[in-house]
Amino acid sequence: MDIEWTPAIIGAAWAIVLGGAGGLLTEIGEWYRNLKKPSWQPPDWLFGPAWTIILGLAGWSFYLAWTGAPEPGDRVVIGALFAVNFLAHLAWSPLFFVAKRPDWALREVVLLWLSVLSLVVGLAPYSDLAAWLNLPYIAWVSFAALLNRKIVQLNGPFAKA
């Protein structure tokens, strides 16, 4: 099997940059530690490895869909799906951790979830496996949305006085 290096590098870079940026924008400080959280929240150390695996699978799905796309226009669609997801994914951490607005992050996570659903549905015509590789992503974002919602319920309102 010959590897097409350009889409492999793009898929890997997408995952690495997104994971790295998310990590840099996640400030686990006093404000976060003082939030009331549900008993079912995973330990903080689990989020990094979970996102590494999930984004790695999504990056692989980019490669599979890109190399399975029959026409250049199909590759534009694939690139657009990943670009929209990149922006939606990147927006959540600064809203939650930097702006300290879990309520805004809760609204934004809907866009993130829809962008992941778009990956699942939009990549399927090019590669069934590419679509399946994003199921852990949508499952984790669904869980994160529930967790975000519970944190808002336990701690809101967040508007500055």
C-alpha positions as a Python dict, from the first residue, in 0.01 Angstrom:
ca = {
    (1, 'M'): (0, 0, 0),
    (2, 'D'): (143, 334, -103),
    (3, 'I'): (89, 623, 133),
    (4, 'E'): (-11, 959, -11),
    (5, 'W'): (202, 1181, 209),
    (6, 'T'): (31, 1516, 161),
    (7, 'P'): (-308, 1411, 306),
    (8, 'A'): (-130, 1205, 573),
    (9, 'I'): (66, 1513, 683),
    (10, 'I'): (-243, 1735, 669),
    (11, 'G'): (-448, 1490, 877),
    (12, 'A'): (-170, 1451, 1133),
    (13, 'A'): (-107, 1827, 1150),
    (14, 'W'): (-480, 1894, 1192),
    (15, 'A'): (-491, 1657, 1491),
    (16, 'I'): (-165, 1780, 1648),
    (17, 'V'): (-240, 2151, 1612),
    (18, 'L'): (-597, 2113, 1735),
    (19, 'G'): (-495, 1896, 2031),
    (20, 'G'): (-205, 2123, 2119),
    (21, 'A'): (-411, 2441, 2095),
    (22, 'G'): (-687, 2286, 2303),
    (23, 'G'): (-433, 2193, 2568),
    (24, 'L'): (-279, 2540, 2572),
    (25, 'L'): (-621, 2704, 2600),
    (26, 'T'): (-728, 2482, 2889),
    (27, 'E'): (-640, 2657, 3213),
    (28, 'I'): (-687, 2425, 3509),
    (29, 'G'): (-650, 2689, 3778),
    (30, 'E'): (-821, 2797, 4095),
    (31, 'W'): (-1138, 2913, 3917),
    (32, 'Y'): (-1186, 2571, 3755),
    (33, 'R'): (-1096, 2378, 4069),
    (34, 'N'): (-1355, 2575, 4265),
    (35, 'L'): (-1640, 2491, 4027),
    (36, 'K'): (-1896, 2242, 4153),
    (37, 'K'): (-1877, 1936, 3930),
    (38, 'P'): (-2092, 1624, 3908),
    (39, 'S'): (-1972, 1304, 4071),
    (40, 'W'): (-1957, 1136, 3729),
    (41, 'Q'): (-1696, 1374, 3585),
    (42, 'P'): (-1385, 1182, 3479),
    (43, 'P'): (-1055, 1277, 3642),
    (44, 'D'): (-880, 1573, 3480),
    (45, 'W'): (-585, 1357, 3366),
    (46, 'L'): (-816, 1151, 3141),
    (47, 'F'): (-908, 1438, 2909),
    (48, 'G'): (-565, 1470, 2746),
    (49, 'P'): (-529, 1103, 2648),
    (50, 'A'): (-894, 1086, 2540),
    (51, 'W'): (-857, 1387, 2310),
    (52, 'T'): (-527, 1255, 2174),
    (53, 'I'): (-691, 928, 2067),
    (54, 'I'): (-1008, 1095, 1937),
    (55, 'L'): (-826, 1358, 1732),
    (56, 'G'): (-581, 1097, 1604),
    (57, 'L'): (-872, 888, 1477),
    (58, 'A'): (-1029, 1197, 1319),
    (59, 'G'): (-698, 1283, 1151),
    (60, 'W'): (-683, 930, 1011),
    (61, 'S'): (-1039, 973, 886),
    (62, 'F'): (-924, 1282, 694),
    (63, 'Y'): (-661, 1073, 518),
    (64, 'L'): (-906, 793, 433),
    (65, 'A'): (-1174, 1028, 302),
    (66, 'W'): (-925, 1241, 106),
    (67, 'T'): (-766, 941, -64),
    (68, 'G'): (-1111, 793, -128),
    (69, 'A'): (-1245, 1108, -291),
    (70, 'P'): (-1286, 1056, -666),
    (71, 'E'): (-1292, 1423, -774),
    (72, 'P'): (-1109, 1742, -671),
    (73, 'G'): (-1444, 1898, -575),
    (74, 'D'): (-1496, 1616, -325),
    (75, 'R'): (-1166, 1709, -162),
    (76, 'V'): (-1287, 2067, -126),
    (77, 'V'): (-1593, 1935, 61),
    (78, 'I'): (-1374, 1721, 287),
    (79, 'G'): (-1140, 2013, 355),
    (80, 'A'): (-1435, 2240, 436),
    (81, 'L'): (-1583, 1984, 678),
    (82, 'F'): (-1253, 1962, 865),
    (83, 'A'): (-1197, 2340, 858),
    (84, 'V'): (-1541, 2406, 1010),
    (85, 'N'): (-1481, 2137, 1271),
    (86, 'F'): (-1137, 2281, 1350),
    (87, 'L'): (-1286, 2624, 1421),
    (88, 'A'): (-1578, 2485, 1622),
    (89, 'H'): (-1347, 2263, 1825),
    (90, 'L'): (-1096, 2542, 1883),
    (91, 'A'): (-1362, 2784, 2010),
    (92, 'W'): (-1482, 2579, 2307),
    (93, 'S'): (-1180, 2588, 2543),
    (94, 'P'): (-1128, 2966, 2536),
    (95, 'L'): (-1496, 3021, 2611),
    (96, 'F'): (-1499, 2778, 2902),
    (97, 'F'): (-1153, 2823, 3053),
    (98, 'V'): (-1018, 3162, 2941),
    (99, 'A'): (-1340, 3367, 2937),
    (100, 'K'): (-1468, 3157, 3230),
    (101, 'R'): (-1806, 3131, 3062),
    (102, 'P'): (-1927, 2772, 3069),
    (103, 'D'): (-2269, 2908, 2969),
    (104, 'W'): (-2126, 3040, 2640),
    (105, 'A'): (-1929, 2718, 2593),
    (106, 'L'): (-2253, 2523, 2634),
    (107, 'R'): (-2406, 2712, 2343),
    (108, 'E'): (-2093, 2668, 2135),
    (109, 'V'): (-2071, 2293, 2200),
    (110, 'V'): (-2387, 2255, 1990),
    (111, 'L'): (-2191, 2387, 1691),
    (112, 'L'): (-1903, 2155, 1773),
    (113, 'W'): (-2139, 1857, 1796),
    (114, 'L'): (-2301, 1946, 1463),
    (115, 'S'): (-1957, 1979, 1301),
    (116, 'V'): (-1862, 1630, 1420),
    (117, 'L'): (-2195, 1492, 1297),
    (118, 'S'): (-2112, 1655, 963),
    (119, 'L'): (-1784, 1463, 959),
    (120, 'V'): (-1962, 1134, 1027),
    (121, 'V'): (-2224, 1191, 759),
    (122, 'G'): (-2012, 1385, 511),
    (123, 'L'): (-1717, 1144, 502),
    (124, 'A'): (-1926, 829, 458),
    (125, 'P'): (-1955, 858, 77),
    (126, 'Y'): (-1575, 854, 51),
    (127, 'S'): (-1491, 595, 316),
    (128, 'D'): (-1713, 403, 555),
    (129, 'L'): (-1419, 364, 791),
    (130, 'A'): (-1357, 742, 788),
    (131, 'A'): (-1713, 797, 905),
    (132, 'W'): (-1687, 527, 1174),
    (133, 'L'): (-1359, 668, 1305),
    (134, 'N'): (-1546, 982, 1411),
    (135, 'L'): (-1800, 800, 1628),
    (136, 'P'): (-1574, 820, 1938),
    (137, 'Y'): (-1545, 1194, 1868),
    (138, 'I'): (-1920, 1251, 1861),
    (139, 'A'): (-1968, 1028, 2165),
    (140, 'W'): (-1705, 1223, 2365),
    (141, 'V'): (-1843, 1562, 2257),
    (142, 'S'): (-2191, 1441, 2356),
    (143, 'F'): (-2058, 1344, 2698),
    (144, 'A'): (-1866, 1673, 2727),
    (145, 'A'): (-2185, 1866, 2642),
    (146, 'L'): (-2373, 1687, 2921),
    (147, 'L'): (-2088, 1760, 3160),
    (148, 'N'): (-2077, 2125, 3049),
    (149, 'R'): (-2455, 2149, 3101),
    (150, 'K'): (-2431, 2007, 3452),
    (151, 'I'): (-2149, 2247, 3544),
    (152, 'V'): (-2363, 2538, 3425),
    (153, 'Q'): (-2658, 2410, 3631),
    (154, 'L'): (-2443, 2368, 3943),
    (155, 'N'): (-2258, 2699, 3917),
    (156, 'G'): (-2452, 2953, 3712),
    (157, 'P'): (-2514, 3230, 3647),
    (158, 'F'): (-2174, 3332, 3506),
    (159, 'A'): (-2241, 3691, 3401),
    (160, 'K'): (-1988, 3937, 3537),
    (161, 'A'): (-2120, 4168, 3807),
}
